[in-house]
XYZ file of C-alpha atoms in Angstrom:
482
model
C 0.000 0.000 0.000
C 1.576 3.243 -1.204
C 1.673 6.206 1.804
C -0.454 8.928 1.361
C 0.613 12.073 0.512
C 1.086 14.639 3.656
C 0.540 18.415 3.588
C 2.996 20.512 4.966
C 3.449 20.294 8.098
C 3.216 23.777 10.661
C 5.755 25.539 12.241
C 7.793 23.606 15.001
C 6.115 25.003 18.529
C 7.995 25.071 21.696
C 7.740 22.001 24.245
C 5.320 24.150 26.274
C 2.918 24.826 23.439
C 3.292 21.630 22.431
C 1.887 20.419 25.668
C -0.429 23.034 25.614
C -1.828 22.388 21.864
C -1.574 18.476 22.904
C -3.009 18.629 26.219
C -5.617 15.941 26.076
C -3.510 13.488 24.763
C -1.354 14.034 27.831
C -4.569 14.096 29.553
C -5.116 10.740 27.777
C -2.269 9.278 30.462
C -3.188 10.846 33.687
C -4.532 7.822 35.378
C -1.352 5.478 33.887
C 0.669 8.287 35.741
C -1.026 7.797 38.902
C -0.432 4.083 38.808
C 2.904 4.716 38.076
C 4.316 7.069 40.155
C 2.425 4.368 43.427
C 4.830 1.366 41.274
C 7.572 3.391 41.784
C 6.826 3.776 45.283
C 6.576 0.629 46.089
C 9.537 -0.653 43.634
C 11.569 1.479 45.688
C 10.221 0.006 48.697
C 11.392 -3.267 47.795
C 14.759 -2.717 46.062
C 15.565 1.238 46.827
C 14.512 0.872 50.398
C 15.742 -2.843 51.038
C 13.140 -4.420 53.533
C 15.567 -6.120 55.249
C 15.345 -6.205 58.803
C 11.316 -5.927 58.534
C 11.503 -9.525 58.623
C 14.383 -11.066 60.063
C 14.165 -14.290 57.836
C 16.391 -13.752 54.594
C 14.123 -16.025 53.045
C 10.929 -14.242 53.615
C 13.118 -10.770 52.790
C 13.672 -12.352 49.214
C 10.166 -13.626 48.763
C 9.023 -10.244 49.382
C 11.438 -7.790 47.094
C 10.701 -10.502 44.088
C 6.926 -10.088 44.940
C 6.497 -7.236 42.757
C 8.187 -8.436 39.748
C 6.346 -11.334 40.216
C 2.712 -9.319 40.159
C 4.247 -6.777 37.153
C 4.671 -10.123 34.851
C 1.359 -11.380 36.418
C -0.649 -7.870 35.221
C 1.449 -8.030 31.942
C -0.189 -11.664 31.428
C -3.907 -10.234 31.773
C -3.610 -7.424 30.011
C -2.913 -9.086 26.940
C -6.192 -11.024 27.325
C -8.367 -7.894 26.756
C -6.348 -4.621 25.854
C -7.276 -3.470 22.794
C -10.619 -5.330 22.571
C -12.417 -2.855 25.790
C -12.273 0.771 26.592
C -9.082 1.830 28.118
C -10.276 2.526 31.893
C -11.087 -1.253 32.719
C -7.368 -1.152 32.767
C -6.730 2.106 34.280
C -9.760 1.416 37.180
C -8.350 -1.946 37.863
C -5.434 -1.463 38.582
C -6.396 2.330 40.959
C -8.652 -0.539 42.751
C -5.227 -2.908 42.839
C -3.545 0.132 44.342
C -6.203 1.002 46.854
C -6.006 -3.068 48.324
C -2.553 -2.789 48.251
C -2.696 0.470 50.543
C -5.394 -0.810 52.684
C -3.450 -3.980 53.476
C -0.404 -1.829 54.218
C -2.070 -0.119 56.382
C -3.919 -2.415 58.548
C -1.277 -5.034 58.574
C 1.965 -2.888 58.362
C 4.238 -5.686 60.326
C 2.421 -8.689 58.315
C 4.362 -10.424 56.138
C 1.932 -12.018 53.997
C 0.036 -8.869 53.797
C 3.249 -7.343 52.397
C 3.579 -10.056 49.439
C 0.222 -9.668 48.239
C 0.284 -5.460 48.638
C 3.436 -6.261 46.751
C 1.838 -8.362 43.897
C -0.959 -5.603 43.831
C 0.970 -2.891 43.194
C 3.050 -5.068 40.838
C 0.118 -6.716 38.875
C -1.513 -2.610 38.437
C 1.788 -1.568 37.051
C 1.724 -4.395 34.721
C -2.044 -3.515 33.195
C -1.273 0.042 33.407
C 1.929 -0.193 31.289
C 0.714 -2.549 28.392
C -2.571 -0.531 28.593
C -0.402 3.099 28.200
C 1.815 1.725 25.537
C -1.138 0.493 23.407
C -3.440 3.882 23.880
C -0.898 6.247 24.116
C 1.110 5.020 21.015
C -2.627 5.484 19.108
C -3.914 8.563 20.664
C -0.049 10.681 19.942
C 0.664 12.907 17.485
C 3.440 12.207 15.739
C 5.357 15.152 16.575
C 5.389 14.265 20.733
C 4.537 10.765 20.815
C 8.166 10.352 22.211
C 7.726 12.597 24.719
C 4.178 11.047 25.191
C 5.401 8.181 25.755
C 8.174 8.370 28.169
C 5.673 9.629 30.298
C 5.791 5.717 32.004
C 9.632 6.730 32.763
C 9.186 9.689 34.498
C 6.502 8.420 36.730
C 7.886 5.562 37.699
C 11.094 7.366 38.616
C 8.958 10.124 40.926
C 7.274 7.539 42.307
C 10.957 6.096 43.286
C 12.115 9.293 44.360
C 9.087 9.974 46.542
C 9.250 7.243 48.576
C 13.682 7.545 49.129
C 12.923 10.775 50.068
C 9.999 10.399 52.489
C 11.455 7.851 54.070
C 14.814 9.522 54.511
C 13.245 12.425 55.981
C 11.053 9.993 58.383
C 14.057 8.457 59.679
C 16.141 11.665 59.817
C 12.925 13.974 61.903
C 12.288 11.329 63.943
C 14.669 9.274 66.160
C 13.971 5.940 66.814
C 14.355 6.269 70.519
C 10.576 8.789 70.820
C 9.369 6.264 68.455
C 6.351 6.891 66.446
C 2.842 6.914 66.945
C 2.527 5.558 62.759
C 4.568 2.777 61.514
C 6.173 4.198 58.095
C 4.250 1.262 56.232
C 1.586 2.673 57.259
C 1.741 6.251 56.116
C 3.273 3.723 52.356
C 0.143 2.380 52.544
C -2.137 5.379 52.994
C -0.034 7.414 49.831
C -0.653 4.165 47.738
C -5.107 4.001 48.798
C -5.024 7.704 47.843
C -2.749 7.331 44.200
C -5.294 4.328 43.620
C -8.503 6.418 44.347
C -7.389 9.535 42.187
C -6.608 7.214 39.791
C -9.719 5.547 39.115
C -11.298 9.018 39.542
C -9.422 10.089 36.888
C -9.880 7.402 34.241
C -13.986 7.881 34.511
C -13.365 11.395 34.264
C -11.426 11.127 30.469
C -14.045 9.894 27.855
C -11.755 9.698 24.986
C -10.953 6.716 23.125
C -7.918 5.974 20.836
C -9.036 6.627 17.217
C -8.035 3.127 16.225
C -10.498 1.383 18.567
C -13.389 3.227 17.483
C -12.313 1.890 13.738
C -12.519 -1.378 14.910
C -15.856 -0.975 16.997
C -17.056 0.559 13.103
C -17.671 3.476 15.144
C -16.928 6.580 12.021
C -18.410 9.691 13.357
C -16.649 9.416 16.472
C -13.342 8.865 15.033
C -13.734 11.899 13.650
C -14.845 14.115 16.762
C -12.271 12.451 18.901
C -9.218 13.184 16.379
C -10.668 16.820 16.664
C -10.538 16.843 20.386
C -7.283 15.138 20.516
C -5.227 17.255 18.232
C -7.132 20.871 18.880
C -10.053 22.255 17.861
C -8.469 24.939 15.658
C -7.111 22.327 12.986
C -7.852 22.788 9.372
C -10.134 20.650 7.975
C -7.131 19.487 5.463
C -5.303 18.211 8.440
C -8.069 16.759 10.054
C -8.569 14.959 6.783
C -4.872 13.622 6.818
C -5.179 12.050 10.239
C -8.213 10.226 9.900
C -6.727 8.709 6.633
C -3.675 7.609 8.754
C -5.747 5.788 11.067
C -7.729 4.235 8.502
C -4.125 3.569 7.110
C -3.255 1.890 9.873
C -6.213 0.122 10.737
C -6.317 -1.580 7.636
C -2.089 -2.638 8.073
C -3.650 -5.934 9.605
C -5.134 -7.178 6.363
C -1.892 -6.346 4.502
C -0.020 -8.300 7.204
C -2.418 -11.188 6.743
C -1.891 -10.960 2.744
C 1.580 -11.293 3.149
C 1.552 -14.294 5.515
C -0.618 -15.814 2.804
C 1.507 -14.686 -0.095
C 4.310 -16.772 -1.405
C 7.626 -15.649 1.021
C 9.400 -18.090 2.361
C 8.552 -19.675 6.146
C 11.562 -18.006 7.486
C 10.995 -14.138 5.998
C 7.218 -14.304 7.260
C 8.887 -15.359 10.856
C 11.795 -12.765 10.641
C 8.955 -10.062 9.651
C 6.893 -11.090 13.060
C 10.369 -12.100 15.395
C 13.149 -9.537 14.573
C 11.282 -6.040 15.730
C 10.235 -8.368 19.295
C 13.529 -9.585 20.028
C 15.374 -6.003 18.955
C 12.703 -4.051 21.315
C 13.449 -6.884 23.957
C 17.198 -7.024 23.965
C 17.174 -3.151 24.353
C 14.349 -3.136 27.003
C 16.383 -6.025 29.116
C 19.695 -3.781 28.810
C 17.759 -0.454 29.839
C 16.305 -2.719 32.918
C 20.049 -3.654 34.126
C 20.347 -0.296 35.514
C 17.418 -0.364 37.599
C 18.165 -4.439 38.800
C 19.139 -5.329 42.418
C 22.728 -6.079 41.775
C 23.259 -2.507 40.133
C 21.706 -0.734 43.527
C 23.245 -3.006 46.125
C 26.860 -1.970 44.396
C 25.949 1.329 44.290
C 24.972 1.425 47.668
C 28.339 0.547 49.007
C 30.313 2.635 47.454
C 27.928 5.501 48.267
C 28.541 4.538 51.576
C 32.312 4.677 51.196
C 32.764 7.287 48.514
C 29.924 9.766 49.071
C 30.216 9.001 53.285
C 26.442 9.012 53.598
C 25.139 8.315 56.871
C 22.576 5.950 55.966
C 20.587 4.797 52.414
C 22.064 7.106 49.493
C 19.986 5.775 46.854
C 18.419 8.895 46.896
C 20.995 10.270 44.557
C 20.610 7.274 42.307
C 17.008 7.963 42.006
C 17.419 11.584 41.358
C 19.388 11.004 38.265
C 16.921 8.394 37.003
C 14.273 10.904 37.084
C 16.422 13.525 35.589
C 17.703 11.299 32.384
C 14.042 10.451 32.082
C 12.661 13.823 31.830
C 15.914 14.768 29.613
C 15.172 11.809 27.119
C 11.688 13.009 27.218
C 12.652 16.352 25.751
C 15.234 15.038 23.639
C 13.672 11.847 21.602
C 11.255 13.852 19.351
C 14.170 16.398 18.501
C 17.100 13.736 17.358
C 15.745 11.332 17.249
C 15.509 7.640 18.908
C 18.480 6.136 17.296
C 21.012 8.428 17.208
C 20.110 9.179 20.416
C 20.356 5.338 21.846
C 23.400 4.317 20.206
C 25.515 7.302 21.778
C 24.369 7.101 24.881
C 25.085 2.940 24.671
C 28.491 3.857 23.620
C 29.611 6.628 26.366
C 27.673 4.672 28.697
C 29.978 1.725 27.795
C 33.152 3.298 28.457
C 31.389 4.644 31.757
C 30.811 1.535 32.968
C 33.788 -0.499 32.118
C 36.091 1.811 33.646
C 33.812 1.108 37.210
C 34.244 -2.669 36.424
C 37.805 -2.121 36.510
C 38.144 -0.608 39.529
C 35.692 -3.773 41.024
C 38.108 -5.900 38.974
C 41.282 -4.170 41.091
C 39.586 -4.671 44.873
C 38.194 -8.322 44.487
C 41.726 -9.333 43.112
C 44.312 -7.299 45.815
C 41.512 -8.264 48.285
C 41.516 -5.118 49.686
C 38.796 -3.192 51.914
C 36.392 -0.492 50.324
C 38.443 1.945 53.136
C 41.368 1.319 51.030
C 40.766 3.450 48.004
C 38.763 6.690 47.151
C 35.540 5.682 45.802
C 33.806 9.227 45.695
C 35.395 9.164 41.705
C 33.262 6.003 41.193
C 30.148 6.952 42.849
C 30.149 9.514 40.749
C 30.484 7.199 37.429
C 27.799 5.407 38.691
C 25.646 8.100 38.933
C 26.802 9.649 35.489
C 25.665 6.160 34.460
C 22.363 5.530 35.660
C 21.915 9.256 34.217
C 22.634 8.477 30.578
C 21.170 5.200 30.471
C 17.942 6.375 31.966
C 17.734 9.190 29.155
C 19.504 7.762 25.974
C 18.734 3.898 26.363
C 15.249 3.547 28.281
C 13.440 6.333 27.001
C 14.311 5.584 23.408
C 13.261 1.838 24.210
C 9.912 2.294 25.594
C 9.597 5.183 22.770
C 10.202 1.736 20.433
C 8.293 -0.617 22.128
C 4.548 1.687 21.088
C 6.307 2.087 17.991
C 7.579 -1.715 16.422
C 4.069 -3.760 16.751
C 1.530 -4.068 14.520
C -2.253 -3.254 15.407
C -2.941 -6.821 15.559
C -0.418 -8.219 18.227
C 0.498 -4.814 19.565
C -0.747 -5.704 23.104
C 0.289 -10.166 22.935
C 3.897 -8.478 21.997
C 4.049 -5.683 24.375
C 3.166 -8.367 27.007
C 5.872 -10.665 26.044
C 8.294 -8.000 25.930
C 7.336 -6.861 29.993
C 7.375 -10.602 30.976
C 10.570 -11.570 29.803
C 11.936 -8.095 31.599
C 10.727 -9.032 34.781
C 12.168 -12.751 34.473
C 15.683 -10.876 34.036
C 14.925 -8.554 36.882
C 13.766 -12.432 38.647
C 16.638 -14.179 37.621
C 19.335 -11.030 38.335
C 17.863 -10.847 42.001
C 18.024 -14.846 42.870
C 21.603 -14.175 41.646
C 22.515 -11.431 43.931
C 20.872 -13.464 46.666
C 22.801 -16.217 46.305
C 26.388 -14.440 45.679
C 27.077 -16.508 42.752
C 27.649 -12.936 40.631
C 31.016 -11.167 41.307
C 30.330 -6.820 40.992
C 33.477 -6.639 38.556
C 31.770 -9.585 35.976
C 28.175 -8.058 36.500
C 29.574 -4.258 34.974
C 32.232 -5.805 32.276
C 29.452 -7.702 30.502
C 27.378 -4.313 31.214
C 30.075 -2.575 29.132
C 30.424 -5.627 26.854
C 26.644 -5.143 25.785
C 26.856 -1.776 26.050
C 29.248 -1.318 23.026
C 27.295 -5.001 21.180
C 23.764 -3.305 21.557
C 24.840 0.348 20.730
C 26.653 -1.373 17.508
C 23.324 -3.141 16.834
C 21.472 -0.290 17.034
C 23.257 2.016 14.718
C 22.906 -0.506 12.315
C 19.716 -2.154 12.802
C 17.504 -0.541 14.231
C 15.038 2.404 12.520
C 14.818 5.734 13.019
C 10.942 6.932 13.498
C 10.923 10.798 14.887
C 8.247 12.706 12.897
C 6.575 9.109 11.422
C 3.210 7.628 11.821
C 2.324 4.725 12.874
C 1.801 2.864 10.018
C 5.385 4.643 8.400
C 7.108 2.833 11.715
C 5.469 -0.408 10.312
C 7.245 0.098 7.447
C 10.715 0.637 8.866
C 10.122 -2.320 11.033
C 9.029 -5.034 9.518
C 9.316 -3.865 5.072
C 5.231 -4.369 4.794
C 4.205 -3.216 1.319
């Protein structure tokens, strides 16, 4: 099918008017940002802020911080049983009501400990709907001048949520001293900031009525498309561009009978496969690499050398979390303006050198056998930092940016499922690892640099770039559909 001709396009506005103009498509992701931002609370509650000495059996500690990868996978797995065949909010309003069980359990039963693992799976099961959900609706419902930025929204919550609950429960600790003790446990005042994230969340996703264009197509529902595409991109759109976009959605919609024409056409077995397999696995291999900065083993080693090199006087994962929020926020302004690849495969390849020079130094301790009091390690907290800074802005951003961008209408919500499952098996299987010591610091960051240079190669050369493209135009990069 030949791509339709496209008028030309308006001046470039400003990232404020942009949100402005676009407002209701950001509006499109309040909810999602809700659920978010209580994930990344309690993700840092079970990997930021270690619960470790909550329960005094390791066993139970390491049931508990895999609980909500374990729920995340779990919500992934459901939400590919109905996203994109019902309205967005039973997504959104399942998983504020996940949130607001979660919060009520954590705040009757703060001490608990099976009351923490399901809270755990709660939260982890809504951020699992919510993301598949966002990716799906948000990928539809963008323009393609900010869908990027769109997007990443998912990255910047979940980082806020992170850094809201470091920073809360820094300040709790530092205010009060454990010897006036408190008349709240702090799981308690977790638990009420998750019931009240869950509540505004499902008021929220009642309270937005629009649709993504692309489900009213296949509900046959015409005259709505139309008034929602108005909505969506501003009421003061010519009639020309209005036009243009509801021919790229009917582009689009229709992509799924092309892709069944070609699986029926006469291509070989192994280019119909490569067409369905090669945009999953490159989304995957950079979603699993973008996750390694955010996995146990990456915090824990970060946390003592904090200790050593920044001489914090308790948890300094605040800092960590700071500059994940920051890289998200900067790859959010940066991935409509150069770009997704050019972005990614820079920031793999400094990142690379980053990293392998803090492996070395790992390398140098483990094999003179000396203490961490031995050597200055405020130089590689520092690294670490600069790190989890650039990956967080040049590697995840650009790889959830691909993940809404690389799937078909068909299987969008089957692959973006997949994709979230296998993530949290790596987070799973990167955790039992650190538990059982069998993963030396100075091996975990030289195969971090190893794949940093591999995937930023791979990426240069394989993968598309789609800033400024529709949907349908990503298709084509992706997978060559005629």
């Amino acid at each position: 099918m030949p791509i339709l001709p496209t008028i030309e396009e308006e001046g470039k506005l400003s990232w404020l008017r942009q949100l402005w103009h676009y407002r209701l498509q950001f509006q499109s992701l309040t909810a999602a940002a809700l659920v978010f931002v209580g994930s990344g609370m309690r993700l840092a509650w079970s990997i930021f802020d270690t619960p470790a000495g909550k329960f005094l059996n390791s066993y139970s500690t390491h049931n508990l911080m895999m609980s909500w990868f374990i729920g995340a996978a779990f919500g992934a797995l459901l939400a590919a049983l109905f996203v994109q065949r019902v309205t967005k909010n039973v997504a959104y309003t399942s998983s504020g009501f996940l949130l607001l069980v979660a919060g009520i359990l954590n705040l009757l039963l703060p001490r608990h400990f099976i009351c923490a693992c399901y809270s755990s799976v709660s939260v982890g099961a809504a951020y699992g709907l919510t993301q598949v959900q966002a990716l799906v609706t948000g990928s539809e419902m963008a323009n393609k001048s900010i869908r990027g930025m769109l997007l990443s929204c998912e990255r910047i919550f979940l980082w806020l949520g992170v850094c809201v609950q470091v920073f809360y429960t820094r300040l709790w600790y530092t205010l009060e001293p454990v010897e006036r003790g408190y008349t709240m446990h702090i799981d308690q005042l977790h638990g009420i900031l998750l019931a009240a994230l869950g509540v505004a969340a499902v008021i929220l996703s009642l309270s937005y009525r629009l649709e993504s264009p692309l489900l009213l197509l296949r509900q046959e529902r015409d005259m709505a498309v139309s008034d929602t595409l108005k909505q969506l991109n501003g009421h003061a759109q010519s009639g020309t561009e209005l036009m243009r976009l509801r021919e790229d959605c009917h582009q689009l919609h229709n992509s799924s009978d092309w892709e069944r024409f070609t699986v029926g056409s006469l291509d070989s077995c192994w280019q119909r496969w490569s067409r369905r397999l090669l945009p999953l696995l490159k989304v995957l291999f950079l979603r699993c690499f973008a996750a390694l900065a955010l996995s146990l083993p990456y915090n824990r080693a970060f946390l003592v050398v904090s200790w050593h090199g920044l001489e914090c006087d308790m948890n300094c994962l605040y800092w960590l979390a700071f500059c994940g929020l920051l890289g998200s926020v900067s790859g959010a302004l940066l991935v409509d303006w150069q770009g997704r690849r050019k972005l990614c495969s820079l920031s793999l390849f400094v990142a690379g050198i980053v990293i392998v020079i803090v492996g070395g130094v790992f390398e140098h301790l483990e094999a003179v056998k000396k203490t961490y009091y031995d050597i200055n390690l405020q130089a590689i907290a520092l690294l670490m930092l600069l790190f989890e800074l650039i990956v967080a802005a040049g590697v995840a951003v650009p790889a959830l940016v691909y993940t809404g961008e690389a799937f078909s209408v068909a299987h969008k919500a089957r692959c973006l499922a997949g994709v979230l499952i296998l993530e949290q098996a790596l987070h799973l299987g990167l955790m039992a690892a650190a538990f059982e010591h069998s993963l030396r610091d100075s091996v975990f960051f030289f195969t971090f640099g190893g794949l940093s240079f591999v995937f930023g190669l791979l990426v240069f050369m394989l993968m598309p770039e789609t800033r400024q493209l529709t949907l349908y135009e990503c298709l084509l990069k992706f997978k060559k559909l005629p």
